[in-house]
Coordinates of C-alpha atoms in Angstrom, one line a residue:
X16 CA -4.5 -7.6 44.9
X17 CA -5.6 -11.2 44.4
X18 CA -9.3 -9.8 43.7
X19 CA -7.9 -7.6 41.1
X20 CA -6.2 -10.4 39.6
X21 CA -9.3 -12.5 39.8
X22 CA -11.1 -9.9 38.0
X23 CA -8.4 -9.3 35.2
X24 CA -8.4 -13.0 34.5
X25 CA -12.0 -12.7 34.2
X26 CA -12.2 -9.9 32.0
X27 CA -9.1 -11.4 29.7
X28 CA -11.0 -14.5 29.4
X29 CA -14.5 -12.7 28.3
X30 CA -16.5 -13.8 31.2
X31 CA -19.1 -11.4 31.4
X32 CA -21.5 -10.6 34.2
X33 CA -25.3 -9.7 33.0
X34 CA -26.2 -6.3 33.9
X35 CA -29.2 -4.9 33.5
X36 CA -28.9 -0.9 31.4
X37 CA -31.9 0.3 33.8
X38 CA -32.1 0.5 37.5
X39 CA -29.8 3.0 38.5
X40 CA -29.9 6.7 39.8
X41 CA -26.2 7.6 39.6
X42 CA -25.7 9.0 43.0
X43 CA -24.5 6.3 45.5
X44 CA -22.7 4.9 42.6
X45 CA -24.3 2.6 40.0
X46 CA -25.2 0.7 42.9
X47 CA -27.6 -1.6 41.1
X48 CA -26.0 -2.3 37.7
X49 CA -21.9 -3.1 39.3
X50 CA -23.9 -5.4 41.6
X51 CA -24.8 -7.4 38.9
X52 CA -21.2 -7.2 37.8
X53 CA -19.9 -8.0 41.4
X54 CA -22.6 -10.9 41.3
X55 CA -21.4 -13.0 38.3
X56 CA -17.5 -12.6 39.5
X57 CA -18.8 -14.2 43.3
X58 CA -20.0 -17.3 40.9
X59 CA -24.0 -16.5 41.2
X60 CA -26.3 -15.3 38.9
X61 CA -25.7 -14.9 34.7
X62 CA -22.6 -15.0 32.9
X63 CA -21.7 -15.0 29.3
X64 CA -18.2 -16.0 28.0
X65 CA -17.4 -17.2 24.1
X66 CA -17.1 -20.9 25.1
X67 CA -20.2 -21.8 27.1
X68 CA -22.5 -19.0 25.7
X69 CA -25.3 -17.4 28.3
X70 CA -25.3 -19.9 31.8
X71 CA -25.3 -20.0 35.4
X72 CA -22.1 -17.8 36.2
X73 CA -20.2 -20.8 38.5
X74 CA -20.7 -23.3 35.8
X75 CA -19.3 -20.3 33.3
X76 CA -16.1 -19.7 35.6
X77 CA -15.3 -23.4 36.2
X78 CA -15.8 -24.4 32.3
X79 CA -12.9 -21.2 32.0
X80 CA -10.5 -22.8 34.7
X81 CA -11.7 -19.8 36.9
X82 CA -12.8 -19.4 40.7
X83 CA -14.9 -17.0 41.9
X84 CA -13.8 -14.6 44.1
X85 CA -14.1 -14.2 48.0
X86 CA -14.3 -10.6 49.1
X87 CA -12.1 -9.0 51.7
X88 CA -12.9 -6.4 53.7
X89 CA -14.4 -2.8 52.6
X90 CA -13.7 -5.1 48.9
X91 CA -17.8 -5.5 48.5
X92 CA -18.7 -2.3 48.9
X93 CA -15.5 -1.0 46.7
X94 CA -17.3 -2.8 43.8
X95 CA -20.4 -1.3 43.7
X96 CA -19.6 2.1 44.8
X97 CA -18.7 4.0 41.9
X98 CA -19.8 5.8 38.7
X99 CA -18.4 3.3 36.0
X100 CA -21.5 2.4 34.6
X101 CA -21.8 5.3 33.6
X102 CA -18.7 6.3 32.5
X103 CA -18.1 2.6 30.3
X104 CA -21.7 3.5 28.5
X105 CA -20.2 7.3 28.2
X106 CA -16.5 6.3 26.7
X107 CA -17.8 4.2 24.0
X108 CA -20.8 7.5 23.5
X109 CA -17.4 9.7 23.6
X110 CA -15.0 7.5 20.9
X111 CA -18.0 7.2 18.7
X112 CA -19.0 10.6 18.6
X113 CA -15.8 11.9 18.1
X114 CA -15.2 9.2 15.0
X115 CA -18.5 10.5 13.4
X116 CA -17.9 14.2 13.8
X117 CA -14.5 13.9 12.0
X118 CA -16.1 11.5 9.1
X119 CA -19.4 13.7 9.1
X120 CA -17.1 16.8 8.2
X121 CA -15.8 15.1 4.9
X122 CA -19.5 13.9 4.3
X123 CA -20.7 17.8 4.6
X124 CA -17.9 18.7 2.0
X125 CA -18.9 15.8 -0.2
X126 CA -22.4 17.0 -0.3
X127 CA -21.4 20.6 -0.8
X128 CA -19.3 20.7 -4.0
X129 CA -22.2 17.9 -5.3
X130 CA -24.8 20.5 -4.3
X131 CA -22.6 23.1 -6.5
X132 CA -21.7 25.4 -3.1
X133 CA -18.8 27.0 -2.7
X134 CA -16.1 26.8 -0.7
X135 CA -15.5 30.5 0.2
X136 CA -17.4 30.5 3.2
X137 CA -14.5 28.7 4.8
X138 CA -11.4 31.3 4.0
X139 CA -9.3 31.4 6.7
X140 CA -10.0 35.0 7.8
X141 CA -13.1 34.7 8.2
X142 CA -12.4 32.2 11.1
X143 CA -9.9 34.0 12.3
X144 CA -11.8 36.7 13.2
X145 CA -14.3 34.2 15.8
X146 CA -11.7 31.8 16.7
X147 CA -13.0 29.5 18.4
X148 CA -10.9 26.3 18.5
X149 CA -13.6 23.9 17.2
X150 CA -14.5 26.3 14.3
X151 CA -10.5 27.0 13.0
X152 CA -10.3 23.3 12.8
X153 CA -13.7 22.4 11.1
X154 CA -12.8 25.1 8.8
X155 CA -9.6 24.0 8.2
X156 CA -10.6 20.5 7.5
X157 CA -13.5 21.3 5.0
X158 CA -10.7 23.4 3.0
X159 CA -8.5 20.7 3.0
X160 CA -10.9 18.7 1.1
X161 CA -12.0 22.0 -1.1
X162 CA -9.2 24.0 -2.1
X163 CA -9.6 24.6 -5.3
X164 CA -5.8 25.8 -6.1
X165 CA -4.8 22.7 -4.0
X166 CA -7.6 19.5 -5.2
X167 CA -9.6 21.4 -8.5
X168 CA -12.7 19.9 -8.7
X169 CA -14.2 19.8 -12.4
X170 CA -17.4 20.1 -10.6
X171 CA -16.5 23.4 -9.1
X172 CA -15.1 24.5 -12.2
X173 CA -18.4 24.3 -14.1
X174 CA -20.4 26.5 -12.0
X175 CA -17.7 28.8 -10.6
X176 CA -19.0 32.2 -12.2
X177 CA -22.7 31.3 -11.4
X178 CA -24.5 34.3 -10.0
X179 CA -25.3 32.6 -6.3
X180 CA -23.7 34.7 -3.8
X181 CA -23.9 32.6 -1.1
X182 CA -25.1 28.9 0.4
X183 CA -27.8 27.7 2.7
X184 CA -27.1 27.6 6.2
X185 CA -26.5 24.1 6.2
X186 CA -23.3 24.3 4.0
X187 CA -21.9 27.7 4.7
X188 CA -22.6 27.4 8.8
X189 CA -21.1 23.6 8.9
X190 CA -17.8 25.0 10.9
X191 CA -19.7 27.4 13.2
X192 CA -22.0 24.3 13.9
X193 CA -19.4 21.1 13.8
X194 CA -16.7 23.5 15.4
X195 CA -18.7 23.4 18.9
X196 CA -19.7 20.2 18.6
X197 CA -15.7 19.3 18.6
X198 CA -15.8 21.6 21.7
X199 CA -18.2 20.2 23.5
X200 CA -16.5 16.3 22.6
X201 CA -13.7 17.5 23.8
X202 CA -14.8 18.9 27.7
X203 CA -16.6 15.3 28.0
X204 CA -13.5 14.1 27.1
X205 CA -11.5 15.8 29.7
X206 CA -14.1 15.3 32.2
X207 CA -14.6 11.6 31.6
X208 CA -10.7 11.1 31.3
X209 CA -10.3 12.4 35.1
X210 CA -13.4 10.5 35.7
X211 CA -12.5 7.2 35.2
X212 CA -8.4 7.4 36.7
X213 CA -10.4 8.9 40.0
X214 CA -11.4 6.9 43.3
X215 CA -15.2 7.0 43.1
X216 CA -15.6 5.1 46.6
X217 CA -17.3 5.7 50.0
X218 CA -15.9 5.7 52.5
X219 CA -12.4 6.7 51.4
X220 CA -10.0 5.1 54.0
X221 CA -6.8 7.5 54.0
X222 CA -4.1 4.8 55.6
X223 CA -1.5 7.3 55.9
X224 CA -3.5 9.1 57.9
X225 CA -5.0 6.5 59.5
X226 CA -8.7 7.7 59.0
X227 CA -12.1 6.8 57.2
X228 CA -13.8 9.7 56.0
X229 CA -16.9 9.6 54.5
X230 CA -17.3 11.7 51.3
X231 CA -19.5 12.2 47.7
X232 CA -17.3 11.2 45.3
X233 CA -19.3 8.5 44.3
X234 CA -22.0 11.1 43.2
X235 CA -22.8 10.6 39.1
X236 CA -22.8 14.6 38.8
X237 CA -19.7 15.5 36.1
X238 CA -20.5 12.5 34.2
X239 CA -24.0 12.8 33.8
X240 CA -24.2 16.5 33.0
X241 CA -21.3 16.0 30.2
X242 CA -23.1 13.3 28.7
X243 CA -25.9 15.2 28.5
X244 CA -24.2 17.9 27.1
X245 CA -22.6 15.0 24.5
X246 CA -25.8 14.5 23.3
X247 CA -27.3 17.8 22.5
X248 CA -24.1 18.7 20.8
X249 CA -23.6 15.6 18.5
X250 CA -27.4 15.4 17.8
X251 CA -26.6 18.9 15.5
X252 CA -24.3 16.9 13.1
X253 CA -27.6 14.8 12.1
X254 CA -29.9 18.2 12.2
X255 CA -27.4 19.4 9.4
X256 CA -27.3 16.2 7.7
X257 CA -30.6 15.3 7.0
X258 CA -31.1 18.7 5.6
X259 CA -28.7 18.7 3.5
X260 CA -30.1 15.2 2.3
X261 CA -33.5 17.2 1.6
X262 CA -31.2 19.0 -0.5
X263 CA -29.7 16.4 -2.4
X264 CA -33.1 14.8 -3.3
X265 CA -35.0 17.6 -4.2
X266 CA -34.5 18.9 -7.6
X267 CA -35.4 22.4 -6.8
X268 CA -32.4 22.8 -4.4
X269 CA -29.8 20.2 -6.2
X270 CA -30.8 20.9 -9.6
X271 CA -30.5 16.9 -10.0
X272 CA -33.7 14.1 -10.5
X273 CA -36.1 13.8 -8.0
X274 CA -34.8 11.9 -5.1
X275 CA -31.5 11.0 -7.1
X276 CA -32.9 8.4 -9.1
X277 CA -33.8 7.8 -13.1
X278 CA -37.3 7.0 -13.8
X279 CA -38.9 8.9 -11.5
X280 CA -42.4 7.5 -10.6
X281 CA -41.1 3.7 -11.2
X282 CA -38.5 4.3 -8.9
X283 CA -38.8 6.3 -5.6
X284 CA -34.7 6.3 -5.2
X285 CA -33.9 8.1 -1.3
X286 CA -37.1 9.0 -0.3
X287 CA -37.9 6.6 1.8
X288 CA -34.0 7.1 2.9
X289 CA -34.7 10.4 3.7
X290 CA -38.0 9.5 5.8
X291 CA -35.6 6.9 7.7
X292 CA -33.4 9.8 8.5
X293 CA -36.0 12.3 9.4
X294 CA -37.5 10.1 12.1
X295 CA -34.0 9.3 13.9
X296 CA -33.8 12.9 13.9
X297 CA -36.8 13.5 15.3
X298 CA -36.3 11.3 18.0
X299 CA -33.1 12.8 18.7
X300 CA -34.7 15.8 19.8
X301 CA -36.3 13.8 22.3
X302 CA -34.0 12.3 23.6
X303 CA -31.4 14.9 23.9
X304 CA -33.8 16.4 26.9
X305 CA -31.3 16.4 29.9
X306 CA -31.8 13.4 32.2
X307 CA -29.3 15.3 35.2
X308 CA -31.9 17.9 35.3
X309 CA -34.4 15.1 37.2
X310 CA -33.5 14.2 40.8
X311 CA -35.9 11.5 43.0
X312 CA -34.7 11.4 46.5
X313 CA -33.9 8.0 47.5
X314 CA -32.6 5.7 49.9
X315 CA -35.0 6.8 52.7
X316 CA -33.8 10.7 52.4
X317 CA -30.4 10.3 52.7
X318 CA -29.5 10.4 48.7
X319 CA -31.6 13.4 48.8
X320 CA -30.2 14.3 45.1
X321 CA -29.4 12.4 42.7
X322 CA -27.8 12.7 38.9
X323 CA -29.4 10.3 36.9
X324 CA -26.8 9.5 34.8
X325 CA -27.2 6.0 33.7
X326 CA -30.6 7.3 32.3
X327 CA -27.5 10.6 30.3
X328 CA -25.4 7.4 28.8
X329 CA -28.0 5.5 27.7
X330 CA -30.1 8.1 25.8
X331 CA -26.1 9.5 24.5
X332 CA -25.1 6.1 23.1
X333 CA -28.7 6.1 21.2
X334 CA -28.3 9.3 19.8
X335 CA -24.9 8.6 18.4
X336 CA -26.2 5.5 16.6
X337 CA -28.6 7.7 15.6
X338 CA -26.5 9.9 14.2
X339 CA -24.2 7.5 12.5
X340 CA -27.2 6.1 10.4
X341 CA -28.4 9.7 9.5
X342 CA -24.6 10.1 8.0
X343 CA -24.5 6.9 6.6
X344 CA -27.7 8.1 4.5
X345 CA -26.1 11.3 3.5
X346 CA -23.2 9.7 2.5
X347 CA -25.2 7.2 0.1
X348 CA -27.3 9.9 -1.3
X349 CA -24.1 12.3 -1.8
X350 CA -22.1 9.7 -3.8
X351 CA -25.5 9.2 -5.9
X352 CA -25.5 12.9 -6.8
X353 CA -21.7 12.2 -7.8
X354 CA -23.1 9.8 -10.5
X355 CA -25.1 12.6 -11.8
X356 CA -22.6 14.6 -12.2
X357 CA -20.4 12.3 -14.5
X358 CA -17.9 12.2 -16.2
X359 CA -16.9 15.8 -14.4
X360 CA -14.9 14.4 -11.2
X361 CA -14.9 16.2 -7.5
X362 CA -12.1 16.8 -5.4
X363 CA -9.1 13.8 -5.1
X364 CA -9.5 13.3 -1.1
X365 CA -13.2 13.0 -1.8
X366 CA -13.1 10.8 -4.6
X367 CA -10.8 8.5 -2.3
X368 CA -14.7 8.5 -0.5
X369 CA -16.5 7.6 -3.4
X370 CA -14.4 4.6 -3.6
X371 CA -14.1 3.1 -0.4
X372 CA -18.6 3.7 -0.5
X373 CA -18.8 2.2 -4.0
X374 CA -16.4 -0.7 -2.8
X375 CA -19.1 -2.0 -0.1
X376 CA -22.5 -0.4 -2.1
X377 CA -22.8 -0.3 -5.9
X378 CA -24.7 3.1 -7.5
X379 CA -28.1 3.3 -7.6
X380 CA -30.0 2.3 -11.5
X381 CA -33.6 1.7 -9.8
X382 CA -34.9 0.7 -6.7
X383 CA -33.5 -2.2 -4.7
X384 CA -33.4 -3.1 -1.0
X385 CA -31.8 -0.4 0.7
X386 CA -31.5 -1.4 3.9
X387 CA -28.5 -3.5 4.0
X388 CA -26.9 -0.4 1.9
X389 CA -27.3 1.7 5.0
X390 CA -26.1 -1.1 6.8
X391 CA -22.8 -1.0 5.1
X392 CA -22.3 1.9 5.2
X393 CA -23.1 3.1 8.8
X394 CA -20.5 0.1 9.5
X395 CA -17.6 1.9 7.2
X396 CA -18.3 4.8 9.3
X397 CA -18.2 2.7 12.7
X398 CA -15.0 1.6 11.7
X399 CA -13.2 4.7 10.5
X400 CA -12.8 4.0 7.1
X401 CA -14.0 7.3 5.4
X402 CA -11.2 9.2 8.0
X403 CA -8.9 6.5 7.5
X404 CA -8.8 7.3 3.8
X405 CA -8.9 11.3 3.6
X406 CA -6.6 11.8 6.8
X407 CA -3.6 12.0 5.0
X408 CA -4.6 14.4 2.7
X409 CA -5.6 16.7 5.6
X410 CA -2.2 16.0 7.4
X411 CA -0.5 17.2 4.2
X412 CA -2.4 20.4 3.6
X413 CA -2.1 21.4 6.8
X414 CA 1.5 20.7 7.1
X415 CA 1.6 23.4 4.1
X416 CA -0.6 25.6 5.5
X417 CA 1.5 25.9 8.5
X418 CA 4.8 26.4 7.0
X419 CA 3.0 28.8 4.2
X420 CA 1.9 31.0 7.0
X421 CA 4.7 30.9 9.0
X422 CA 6.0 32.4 6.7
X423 CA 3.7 35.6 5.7
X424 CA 0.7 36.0 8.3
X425 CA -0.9 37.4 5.4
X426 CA -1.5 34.3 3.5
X427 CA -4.5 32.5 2.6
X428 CA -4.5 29.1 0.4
X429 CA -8.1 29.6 -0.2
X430 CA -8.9 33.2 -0.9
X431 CA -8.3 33.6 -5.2
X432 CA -7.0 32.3 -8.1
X433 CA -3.3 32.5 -7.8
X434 CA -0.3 31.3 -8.9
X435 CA 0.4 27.9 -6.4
X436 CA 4.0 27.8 -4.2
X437 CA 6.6 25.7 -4.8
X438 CA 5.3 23.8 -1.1
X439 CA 1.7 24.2 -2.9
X440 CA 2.7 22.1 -6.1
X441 CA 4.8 19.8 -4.5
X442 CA 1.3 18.6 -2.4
X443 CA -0.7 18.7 -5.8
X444 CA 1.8 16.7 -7.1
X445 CA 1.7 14.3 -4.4
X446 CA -2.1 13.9 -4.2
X447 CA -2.2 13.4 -8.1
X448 CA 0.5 10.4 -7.6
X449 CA -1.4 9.1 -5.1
X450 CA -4.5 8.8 -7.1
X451 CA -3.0 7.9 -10.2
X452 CA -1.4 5.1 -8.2
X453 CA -4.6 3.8 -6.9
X454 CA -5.9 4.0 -10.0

């Protein structure tokens, strides 16, 4: 206990051990990284803390009033034998991915109703007839933002009766393809969550039973498989993305100026945006090749297989950041349609968007710097501030939906043009307040 309290102190102090991100194979634990971590807590090697900066990691325990610690028994091998490298890299992978997928949704709504699509593709029946639980609830959500009888959008309105009968993949298919990405974040999730409240040690000593027992658990395995599978799933959200940013740009498809910008030829607006977000893409699919399918045997035959899951949360943690920036650019490029479309308004929850981007980023008159736009932006979405914004008015139209179809299994708040409930108007009455306050 009084190495646990050693650490804690440590940790609540921010003295920080240097690990190295490369050097292990994930199989008898993270051997090399959490001896780097063990290293700096025994006072050798580096440390880094917010008083001393980088330094010798004694000198940065004494100038914090701390001592290093002096291992017990089986203690030294307890702190090395484990998979929580992988698992720390994989968490912060895990909370990120799961805070772009919900903000990424709203973004793919945004773009739609710019790009004129409709909303029809995401009628509740239609889901309900492949219910898988990640596509209800991406449907759900995009209808929340696009209900006409609930949020009219004047932009909707205008092209309503248009003769297209339906929308590019990349609009129409966003719950089939979002919905199992939310599947897929949520098995890491419950694989990383028994993961890291497990004993990942070797051996195991069972004092109630008075024995030692060597075992595996220490093998990187679940974690490195799910991470993997983290990554190809997440890397989809920025495959749609940037194709519907081709769409935005390209005045064929948006019906809009070339590359969303005035003076065409003086100015070349996103298209160098769009070339950013191409290449992260691109190097997605790279990276998004399994690592946990490679084994090296090591350790003189005995780790005959191995997972090589440090190499899963590295390349997952990258791809997310990725992915981020590719939704950061859609985002940008989706509020410039907006300006295009002026004075007609979209939706309220998505106009809430267009203020909290336009409150970091102003629109786009001719070409400027735009790398500290995407900057801003990528660091909204970091934080949660596009969710943190249009959450509310999801809550509140799924609260109606629920107690709408409690009552009739029959009814559908996005099939046709019909007269609103009484729970109906009181929401549109609510979100109208709500914008009028802000206003």
């Amino acid at each position: 206990l009084e190495t646990i309290q050693q650490m804690i102190d440590a940790l609540n102090a921010s003295c920080l051990s240097y690990v190295p991100e490369k050097g292990t194979v994930g199989a008898s634990g993270d051997l090399g990284p959490l001896s780097h971590l063990a290293l700096g807590l025994m006072g050798e090697g580096k440390m880094w803390s917010p008083k001393t900066g980088w330094g010798n990691a004694l000198e940065i325990l004494n100038a914090n009033g701390l001592k290093p610690i002096k291992l017990q028994a089986k203690e030294g091998i307890a702190l090395i034998n484990g998979t929580q490298f992988i698992c720390a890299l994989g968490c912060e992978a895990l909370y990120r991915a799961e805070m772009i997928l919900k903000q990424a949704t709203i973004i793919a709504a945004l773009s739609i109703d710019v790009l004129q699509g409709t909303p029809k593709a995401f009628d509740r029946d239609i889901h309900i007839n492949r219910p898988h639980a990640g596509q209800m609830l991406i449907a759900s959500r995009l209808r929340a933002l696009l209900d006409s009888n609930v949020h009219p959008s004047q932009i909707r309105e205008s092209h309503k009766d248009c003769s297209r009968v339906q929308d590019p993949y990349t609009m129409r298919c966003v719950p089939q393809v979002y919905g199992v990405v939310h599947d897929t974040l949520t098995f890491a999730r419950s694989v990383l969550t028994v993961e890291i409240n497990s004993a990942t040690d070797n051996p195991m000593v069972f004092a109630n039973r008075g024995e030692t027992i060597s075992g595996g658990n220490f093998h990187g395995e679940y974690p490195a498989k799910v991470l993997d599978y983290l990554a190809i799933g997440i890397h989809e959200i920025s495959n749609m993305s940037e194709r519907r940013l081709e769409r935005l740009i390209h005045p064929a498809y948006s019906e809009l100026p070339a590359f969303l910008v005035k003076e065409g030829g003086l100015n070349s607006g996103f298209m160098l945006a769009q070339c950013t977000a191409a290449s992260l893409v691109s190097e997605n699919k790279v990276l998004t090749h399994p690592s946990s399918v490679d084994s090296i045997t090591t350790s003189a035959g005995t780790e005959d297989h191995v997972s090589m899951g440090g190499f899963a949360a590295r390349k997952a943690l990258t791809v997310v950041e990725h992915v981020e920036h590719v939704v950061a650019i859609e985002l940008l490029a989706a509020c410039q349609a907006l300006e295009f479309h002026r004075p007609k308004k979209t939706t309220a929850p998505l106009e809430e968007v267009y203020k909290v981007v336009r409150s970091v980023v102003p629109k786009w008159n001719k070409d400027r710097f735009l790398a500290p736009d995407i900057t801003s932006v990528t660091q909204l979405l970091q934080e949660g501030k596009i969710w943190e914004v249009v959450e509310p008015y999801i809550t509140a139209y799924e609260d109606v939906l629920s107690s709408t179809t409690s009552n009739s299994t029959h009814t559908k708040l996005s099939s046709s043009l019909r007269p609103l409930s009484p729970k109906e108007t009181t929401y549109l009455t609510y979100s109208q307040t709500k914008a009028s306050v802000q206003t």
